[in-house]
Amino acid sequence: MNILVLNSGSSSVKFQVIETDLDLIAKSGDKKLASGIIERIGSESIISFKAEGNPPVKQTAPIRDHKIAIDKIVKWIISKEANVPNIKSLKDIHAVGHRMVHGGEKFTRSVMLNEQIIRDIEDCIELAPLHNPANLKGVYAVNDIFGNGVPQIAVFDTAFHHTMPDHAYLYAIPYQMYRRYKVRRYGFHGTSHRYVAYRYRLLNNLPKKQVNVITLHLGNGSSVCAIKNGNSIDTSMGMTPLEGLIMGTRSGDVDPAIIQFLSHKEGYSLAEVESILNKESGLLGISGLTNDMREIIAEAEEHDDRRAKLAITMYCYRIRKYIGSYIAAIGNVQALIFTGGIGENSDLIRAKICEGMEIMGIKIDQDKNKELHGKEGLFSDDKSAVALWSIPTNEELLIARDTVRCIEKAPLP
Ligand code: AMP
């Protein structure tokens, strides 16, 4: 089957076309056929498309909304110019898998979309006002472009974390706030945490129940997940993706009393403070320069910039605190798994996180670590009790596979 995987963000749409089916999944023989992104939807958009084996196509064009963006993507995929193998018309795209950020308590696994389920996802908008509306625009656009003929599947970022116990997902606020409004920790990046835990399991030939690891998704958004017996038992993001680690522009954990304090001192509304915590904080807020870790490292190394160095130290320190607490939560941790743009590519950040953690059984092999950039590999010292892995994430592949499993009514792992 040829699966179109769509990740519709607030001003961008990313896609991949993946050939897969149950046999190919069993043999890990799935094939990426094409990929791309349209960025800056709503103004002069930047379009980058690539069919495997062909050179990338880059152009700019004014693209008004998500529907026009997805129409452009689909027209390109089926075009002679793209020359995607075995795809010549709409009929050759057999299903669409959507990344959906928030599934609330209702969606604990991937689902085939129908009108009722779309309404139920719309009901979760309140929990993810920044993300779900954009994800849903992708669904509406596919309905318009394909008609109702193509099966559509939603894969939720929150679903992997539904196994968290109540003592981990509840906030210590009056219980009726949970009853009334479902205020609780949901966690995000679940597709990524699930994928790298699954890869670890394959690489080590372990049954799911024997996987006890900490997965670190370190990118522009960052989160940690404690996985015990193959299930998520805790994670650093909360009711929204604002909680937990320091991120590109998000503060992560702060004392909630700061909100009222800043509002009073600066005359900000609550929405303005929330926007500062989401968009002007994290690496950007501390460094005063950028949210981009590569640039922060360059500033620290080339110009000895004090605040760039501080941002790196704070970023790693927060992660180390979470690792310590998740070792306590899991008990017998076999491995730390690093993924995401920073986790997969930055040997410097991985080394700083693992520094001085021998007491917890974590010992890095500096040479192996330096060789791993965007590649799968082990970088712990032979004597380390906890294995250290870098495993590039592949959320699109997992979405394509869940799409096939939903269509074939096969069990979802
Ligand atoms: P993501 O959101 O997963 O795409 O990750 C984006 C983040 O990864 C940005 O902060 C990038 O600067 C960072 N990143 C990518 N490559 C590197 C690298 N080689 N060293 C440090 N950070 C990197």
Coordinates of C-alpha atoms and ligand atoms in Angstrom, one line a residue:
M1 CA 0.0 0.0 0.0
N2 CA 1.1 3.6 -0.6
I3 CA 0.5 5.6 2.5
L4 CA 0.5 9.4 2.5
V5 CA 1.6 10.6 6.0
L6 CA 0.7 14.2 6.8
N7 CA 1.9 16.3 9.6
S8 CA -0.1 19.6 9.4
G9 CA 1.3 22.2 11.7
S10 CA 0.1 25.8 12.3
S11 CA 1.9 27.2 9.3
S12 CA 3.5 24.2 7.7
V13 CA 2.6 20.8 6.2
K14 CA 5.2 18.0 6.2
F15 CA 4.6 14.8 4.3
Q16 CA 6.0 11.5 3.3
V17 CA 4.8 8.8 1.0
I18 CA 5.7 5.3 2.3
E19 CA 5.1 2.0 0.7
T20 CA 4.2 -0.6 3.4
D21 CA 1.9 -3.5 4.2
L22 CA 1.8 -6.2 6.9
D23 CA 4.4 -8.3 5.1
L24 CA 6.7 -5.4 4.6
I25 CA 6.3 -4.4 8.3
A26 CA 7.2 -7.9 9.4
K27 CA 10.4 -7.8 7.2
S28 CA 11.1 -4.1 8.0
G29 CA 10.9 -3.7 4.2
D30 CA 8.9 -0.5 4.1
K31 CA 10.1 2.0 1.6
K32 CA 10.0 5.8 1.7
L33 CA 9.0 7.0 -1.8
A34 CA 8.8 10.7 -1.4
S35 CA 8.9 13.5 1.2
G36 CA 8.7 17.2 1.6
I37 CA 7.4 20.3 3.4
I38 CA 5.5 23.4 2.6
E39 CA 6.5 26.1 5.1
R40 CA 5.1 29.6 5.8
I41 CA 1.6 28.8 4.7
G42 CA -0.4 32.1 4.6
S43 CA 2.4 34.1 3.0
E44 CA 5.1 33.5 0.4
S45 CA 5.5 29.8 1.1
I46 CA 8.7 27.7 0.8
I47 CA 8.2 24.4 -1.0
S48 CA 10.7 21.5 -0.7
F49 CA 9.8 18.2 -2.4
K50 CA 11.9 15.1 -3.0
A51 CA 11.1 11.8 -4.6
E52 CA 13.6 9.1 -3.6
G53 CA 16.4 8.8 -6.2
N54 CA 15.7 12.2 -7.7
P55 CA 17.2 15.6 -6.9
P56 CA 15.2 17.8 -4.5
V57 CA 12.8 20.4 -5.9
K58 CA 12.7 23.8 -4.2
Q59 CA 10.5 26.8 -5.0
T60 CA 8.5 29.6 -3.5
A61 CA 4.8 30.4 -4.2
P62 CA 2.0 32.2 -2.3
I63 CA -0.1 29.5 -0.6
R64 CA -3.1 30.7 1.2
D65 CA -4.2 27.8 3.4
H66 CA -3.7 24.2 4.3
K67 CA -6.1 22.9 1.7
I68 CA -4.2 24.6 -1.1
A69 CA -0.9 23.3 0.4
I70 CA -2.1 19.7 0.5
D71 CA -3.6 20.0 -3.0
K72 CA -0.2 21.1 -4.2
I73 CA 1.5 18.2 -2.4
V74 CA -0.9 15.6 -3.8
K75 CA -0.7 17.0 -7.4
W76 CA 3.0 16.9 -7.2
I77 CA 3.1 13.3 -5.9
I78 CA 1.0 12.0 -8.8
S79 CA 2.7 14.2 -11.4
K80 CA 5.0 12.9 -14.2
E81 CA 7.6 15.4 -13.0
A82 CA 7.8 13.8 -9.5
N83 CA 8.0 10.3 -11.0
V84 CA 7.2 8.6 -7.7
P85 CA 7.3 4.8 -8.3
N86 CA 3.9 3.2 -8.9
I87 CA 2.0 6.4 -8.3
K88 CA 0.3 7.9 -11.3
S89 CA -3.1 9.0 -10.0
L90 CA -5.1 9.7 -6.8
K91 CA -6.2 6.1 -6.8
D92 CA -2.5 5.0 -6.2
I93 CA -2.5 6.7 -2.8
H94 CA -4.3 4.1 -0.8
A95 CA -4.6 5.7 2.6
V96 CA -3.6 8.8 4.6
G97 CA -2.1 8.8 8.1
H98 CA -2.3 12.0 10.1
R99 CA -0.2 13.1 13.0
M100 CA -2.7 14.3 15.7
V101 CA -1.2 16.0 18.7
H102 CA -3.9 15.6 21.4
G103 CA -6.2 12.7 21.8
G104 CA -7.3 13.5 25.4
E105 CA -8.3 10.5 27.5
K106 CA -10.5 9.2 24.7
F107 CA -7.9 8.1 22.2
T108 CA -5.5 5.6 23.6
R109 CA -4.5 4.2 20.2
S110 CA -4.5 5.0 16.5
V111 CA -8.0 5.1 14.9
M112 CA -9.7 5.1 11.5
L113 CA -11.5 8.4 11.1
N114 CA -15.2 8.8 10.6
E115 CA -17.6 11.7 11.2
Q116 CA -18.1 10.8 14.9
I117 CA -14.4 10.4 15.5
I118 CA -13.6 13.7 13.9
R119 CA -16.2 15.3 16.2
D120 CA -14.5 13.6 19.2
I121 CA -11.1 15.0 18.1
E122 CA -12.7 18.4 17.7
D123 CA -13.8 18.1 21.3
C124 CA -10.1 17.8 22.3
I125 CA -9.3 21.2 20.7
E126 CA -9.7 22.9 24.1
L127 CA -6.8 20.8 25.4
A128 CA -4.5 21.7 22.4
P129 CA -5.7 24.9 20.9
L130 CA -2.4 25.5 19.2
H131 CA -2.1 22.1 17.6
N132 CA -5.3 20.1 17.0
P133 CA -7.0 22.7 14.8
A134 CA -4.0 22.6 12.4
N135 CA -4.0 18.8 12.4
L136 CA -7.7 18.7 11.6
K137 CA -7.2 21.1 8.7
G138 CA -5.2 18.3 7.1
V139 CA -8.2 15.9 7.6
Y140 CA -10.7 18.4 6.1
A141 CA -8.4 19.0 3.1
V142 CA -8.0 15.3 2.4
N143 CA -11.8 14.9 2.5
D144 CA -12.2 17.7 0.0
I145 CA -9.4 16.5 -2.3
F146 CA -10.0 12.7 -2.3
G147 CA -13.7 12.7 -1.5
N148 CA -14.7 10.1 1.2
G149 CA -13.0 7.4 -0.8
V150 CA -9.7 7.3 1.0
P151 CA -9.3 5.8 4.5
Q152 CA -7.8 8.3 6.9
I153 CA -6.2 7.3 10.2
A154 CA -5.2 9.5 13.1
V155 CA -2.1 8.7 15.2
F156 CA -2.0 10.6 18.5
D157 CA 1.1 12.0 20.2
T158 CA -0.6 11.4 23.5
A159 CA -1.7 7.8 23.0
F160 CA 1.6 6.1 24.0
H161 CA 1.4 7.7 27.4
H162 CA -2.1 6.4 28.3
T163 CA -0.5 3.6 30.3
M164 CA 0.8 6.1 32.9
P165 CA -0.7 5.3 36.4
D166 CA -2.8 7.9 38.1
H167 CA -0.2 8.8 40.6
A168 CA 2.0 9.9 37.7
Y169 CA -0.6 11.7 35.5
L170 CA -2.5 13.6 38.2
Y171 CA -1.5 17.0 39.4
A172 CA -1.8 17.6 43.2
I173 CA -4.6 20.1 42.8
P174 CA -8.2 19.5 43.9
Y175 CA -9.3 16.2 42.4
Q176 CA -12.5 17.7 41.1
M177 CA -10.4 19.8 38.6
Y178 CA -9.5 16.5 37.0
R179 CA -13.1 15.2 37.2
R180 CA -14.6 18.4 35.8
Y181 CA -12.1 19.5 33.2
K182 CA -9.7 16.5 32.8
V183 CA -6.8 18.6 34.0
R184 CA -4.0 16.0 34.1
R185 CA -0.7 15.1 32.5
Y186 CA -1.2 13.6 29.0
G187 CA 2.4 13.8 27.6
F188 CA 3.4 14.3 24.0
H189 CA 6.0 13.0 21.5
G190 CA 4.5 9.6 22.2
T191 CA 5.0 8.4 18.6
S192 CA 8.7 9.2 18.8
H193 CA 9.2 7.6 22.3
R194 CA 7.3 4.6 21.1
Y195 CA 9.3 4.3 17.9
V196 CA 12.7 4.5 19.5
A197 CA 11.7 2.1 22.3
Y198 CA 10.6 -0.3 19.6
R199 CA 13.9 0.0 17.7
Y200 CA 15.8 -0.6 20.9
R201 CA 13.7 -3.7 21.4
L202 CA 14.6 -5.0 17.9
L203 CA 18.2 -4.1 18.2
N204 CA 18.5 -6.0 21.5
N205 CA 16.1 -8.8 20.6
L206 CA 13.9 -8.3 23.6
P207 CA 10.2 -8.9 24.1
K208 CA 8.2 -5.7 24.8
K209 CA 7.6 -6.6 28.4
Q210 CA 11.4 -6.6 29.1
V211 CA 12.0 -3.0 27.9
N212 CA 13.0 -0.7 30.8
V213 CA 14.5 2.4 29.4
I214 CA 14.5 6.2 29.5
T215 CA 13.9 7.8 26.1
L216 CA 15.0 11.4 25.5
H217 CA 13.4 13.2 22.6
L218 CA 15.6 16.3 22.3
G219 CA 14.6 18.7 19.5
N220 CA 13.1 22.1 19.3
G221 CA 10.4 20.6 21.6
S222 CA 12.0 18.2 24.1
S223 CA 10.6 15.5 26.5
V224 CA 11.7 12.5 28.5
C225 CA 9.8 9.3 29.0
A226 CA 10.2 6.6 31.6
I227 CA 9.3 3.2 30.0
K228 CA 8.8 0.2 32.3
N229 CA 7.9 -3.2 30.9
G230 CA 7.5 -1.6 27.5
N231 CA 4.9 1.0 28.7
S232 CA 5.2 4.7 29.4
I233 CA 4.9 5.2 33.1
D234 CA 5.8 8.8 33.2
T235 CA 6.8 11.7 30.9
S236 CA 8.0 15.2 31.3
M237 CA 5.4 17.1 29.2
G238 CA 2.1 17.7 30.9
M239 CA -1.4 18.7 30.1
T240 CA 0.2 20.8 27.3
P241 CA 3.7 20.6 25.7
L242 CA 4.9 23.5 27.9
E243 CA 5.9 21.4 31.0
G244 CA 9.1 19.6 31.6
L245 CA 12.5 20.2 29.9
I246 CA 13.9 23.5 28.7
M247 CA 13.1 23.7 25.0
G248 CA 13.8 26.0 22.0
T249 CA 11.3 28.7 23.1
R250 CA 9.4 27.0 25.9
S251 CA 10.4 27.3 29.6
G252 CA 9.5 23.8 30.7
D253 CA 8.9 23.6 34.5
V254 CA 8.5 26.9 36.3
D255 CA 6.9 27.8 39.7
P256 CA 3.3 28.6 38.7
A257 CA 3.3 31.6 41.1
I258 CA 5.6 33.3 38.5
I259 CA 2.6 33.8 36.2
Q260 CA 0.7 36.0 38.7
F261 CA 4.0 37.8 39.7
L262 CA 4.9 38.7 36.1
S263 CA 1.4 39.7 35.3
H264 CA 1.3 42.0 38.2
K265 CA 4.8 43.5 37.7
E266 CA 4.6 44.0 33.9
G267 CA 0.9 44.4 33.5
Y268 CA 0.6 41.4 31.2
S269 CA -2.6 39.5 30.8
L270 CA -2.5 35.7 31.6
A271 CA -2.5 35.0 27.9
E272 CA 0.5 37.2 27.4
V273 CA 2.4 35.5 30.2
E274 CA 1.5 32.1 28.7
S275 CA 2.8 33.3 25.3
I276 CA 6.1 34.4 26.9
L277 CA 6.5 31.0 28.5
N278 CA 5.7 29.2 25.2
K279 CA 7.4 31.5 22.6
E280 CA 10.1 33.7 24.3
S281 CA 11.6 31.4 26.9
G282 CA 13.8 28.3 26.9
L283 CA 17.0 28.5 25.0
L284 CA 15.9 31.7 23.3
G285 CA 15.0 33.4 26.5
I286 CA 18.2 32.5 28.3
S287 CA 20.7 33.0 25.5
G288 CA 18.9 36.1 24.2
L289 CA 20.1 35.0 20.8
T290 CA 18.2 32.1 19.2
N291 CA 16.2 28.9 19.9
D292 CA 18.5 26.9 17.6
M293 CA 20.9 24.6 19.6
R294 CA 23.4 24.5 16.7
E295 CA 23.7 28.3 16.7
I296 CA 23.9 28.4 20.6
I297 CA 26.8 25.9 20.5
A298 CA 28.5 27.9 17.9
E299 CA 28.1 31.1 19.9
A300 CA 29.4 29.4 23.0
E301 CA 32.4 27.8 21.3
E302 CA 33.4 30.6 18.9
H303 CA 32.6 33.7 20.9
D304 CA 32.7 32.3 24.5
D305 CA 29.2 33.9 24.9
R306 CA 28.3 33.7 28.6
R307 CA 24.6 33.3 28.1
A308 CA 24.9 30.8 25.3
K309 CA 27.0 28.7 27.6
L310 CA 24.5 29.2 30.4
A311 CA 21.6 28.1 28.2
I312 CA 23.5 24.8 27.3
T313 CA 24.3 24.2 31.0
M314 CA 20.7 24.8 32.1
Y315 CA 19.4 22.6 29.2
C316 CA 21.6 19.7 30.2
Y317 CA 21.1 20.1 34.0
R318 CA 17.3 19.9 33.7
I319 CA 17.7 16.7 31.6
R320 CA 20.0 15.2 34.2
K321 CA 17.5 15.9 37.0
Y322 CA 14.8 14.1 35.0
I323 CA 17.1 11.1 34.3
G324 CA 17.8 10.8 38.0
S325 CA 14.1 10.9 38.9
Y326 CA 13.1 8.5 36.2
I327 CA 15.8 6.0 37.3
A328 CA 14.0 6.2 40.7
A329 CA 10.6 5.7 39.0
I330 CA 11.7 2.7 36.9
G331 CA 14.1 1.0 39.2
N332 CA 16.2 -1.1 36.9
V333 CA 17.1 1.0 33.8
Q334 CA 18.8 -0.8 30.9
A335 CA 19.4 2.1 28.6
L336 CA 19.1 5.8 27.9
I337 CA 18.0 6.4 24.3
F338 CA 18.7 9.8 22.7
T339 CA 16.7 11.0 19.7
G340 CA 15.4 14.2 18.1
G341 CA 17.5 16.8 16.2
I342 CA 19.7 17.5 19.2
G343 CA 19.7 14.0 20.7
E344 CA 20.7 12.4 17.4
N345 CA 23.2 14.9 16.2
S346 CA 25.0 16.6 19.1
D347 CA 27.7 14.6 20.7
L348 CA 28.5 17.7 22.9
I349 CA 25.0 17.8 24.5
R350 CA 24.9 14.0 24.9
A351 CA 28.4 14.1 26.6
K352 CA 27.3 17.0 28.9
I353 CA 24.2 15.1 29.9
C354 CA 26.1 12.0 30.8
E355 CA 28.9 13.8 32.6
G356 CA 29.4 12.7 36.2
M357 CA 26.6 10.2 36.1
E358 CA 28.8 7.1 36.9
I359 CA 27.1 6.9 40.3
M360 CA 24.0 6.0 38.5
G361 CA 25.7 3.4 36.3
I362 CA 26.1 5.7 33.3
K363 CA 29.5 5.8 31.7
I364 CA 30.0 7.2 28.2
D365 CA 32.6 6.2 25.6
Q366 CA 33.7 9.6 24.3
D367 CA 35.2 8.2 21.1
K368 CA 32.1 6.3 20.1
N369 CA 29.9 9.3 21.1
K370 CA 31.9 11.6 18.8
E371 CA 31.3 9.4 15.8
L372 CA 27.5 9.3 16.1
H373 CA 25.7 12.0 14.1
G374 CA 22.2 11.2 12.9
K375 CA 23.1 7.5 13.0
E376 CA 21.9 4.6 15.1
G377 CA 24.5 3.4 17.5
L378 CA 25.7 2.5 21.0
F379 CA 28.0 5.0 22.7
S380 CA 28.4 3.7 26.3
D381 CA 31.6 2.4 27.8
D382 CA 31.8 -1.4 27.9
K383 CA 31.7 -1.1 31.7
S384 CA 28.5 1.1 31.8
A385 CA 25.6 -0.6 33.6
V386 CA 23.2 1.5 31.6
A387 CA 23.6 1.3 27.8
L388 CA 23.6 4.6 25.9
W389 CA 22.0 4.6 22.5
S390 CA 21.5 7.2 19.8
I391 CA 18.5 6.1 17.7
P392 CA 17.1 8.5 15.0
T393 CA 13.4 8.8 15.4
N394 CA 11.0 8.0 12.5
E395 CA 7.5 9.1 13.5
E396 CA 6.3 9.0 9.9
L397 CA 7.2 5.3 9.5
L398 CA 5.2 4.5 12.7
I399 CA 2.3 6.5 11.4
A400 CA 2.3 4.7 8.1
R401 CA 2.5 1.3 9.8
D402 CA -0.3 2.2 12.2
T403 CA -2.3 3.3 9.2
V404 CA -1.9 -0.1 7.6
R405 CA -2.7 -2.0 10.8
C406 CA -5.9 0.0 11.3
I407 CA -7.0 -0.7 7.7
E408 CA -6.1 -4.4 8.0
K409 CA -7.6 -4.6 11.5
A410 CA -4.3 -6.0 12.7
P411 CA -3.4 -5.6 16.4
L412 CA -1.6 -2.3 17.2
P413 CA 1.6 -3.1 19.2
Ligands
AMP1 P1 14.0 18.9 15.8 O1 13.0 19.7 16.4 O2 14.0 17.4 16.3 O3 14.1 19.0 14.3 O4 15.4 19.5 16.3 C1 15.8 20.8 16.0 C2 17.0 21.1 16.9 O5 18.1 20.2 16.7 C3 17.5 22.5 16.7 O6 17.7 23.2 17.9 C4 18.8 22.3 16.0 O7 19.8 23.3 16.2 C5 19.3 21.0 16.7 N1 20.4 20.3 15.9 C6 20.4 19.7 14.7 N2 21.6 19.3 14.4 C7 22.4 19.6 15.4 C8 23.8 19.4 15.7 N3 24.6 18.8 14.9 N4 24.3 19.9 16.9 C9 23.5 20.5 17.8 N5 22.1 20.7 17.6 C10 21.6 20.3 16.4

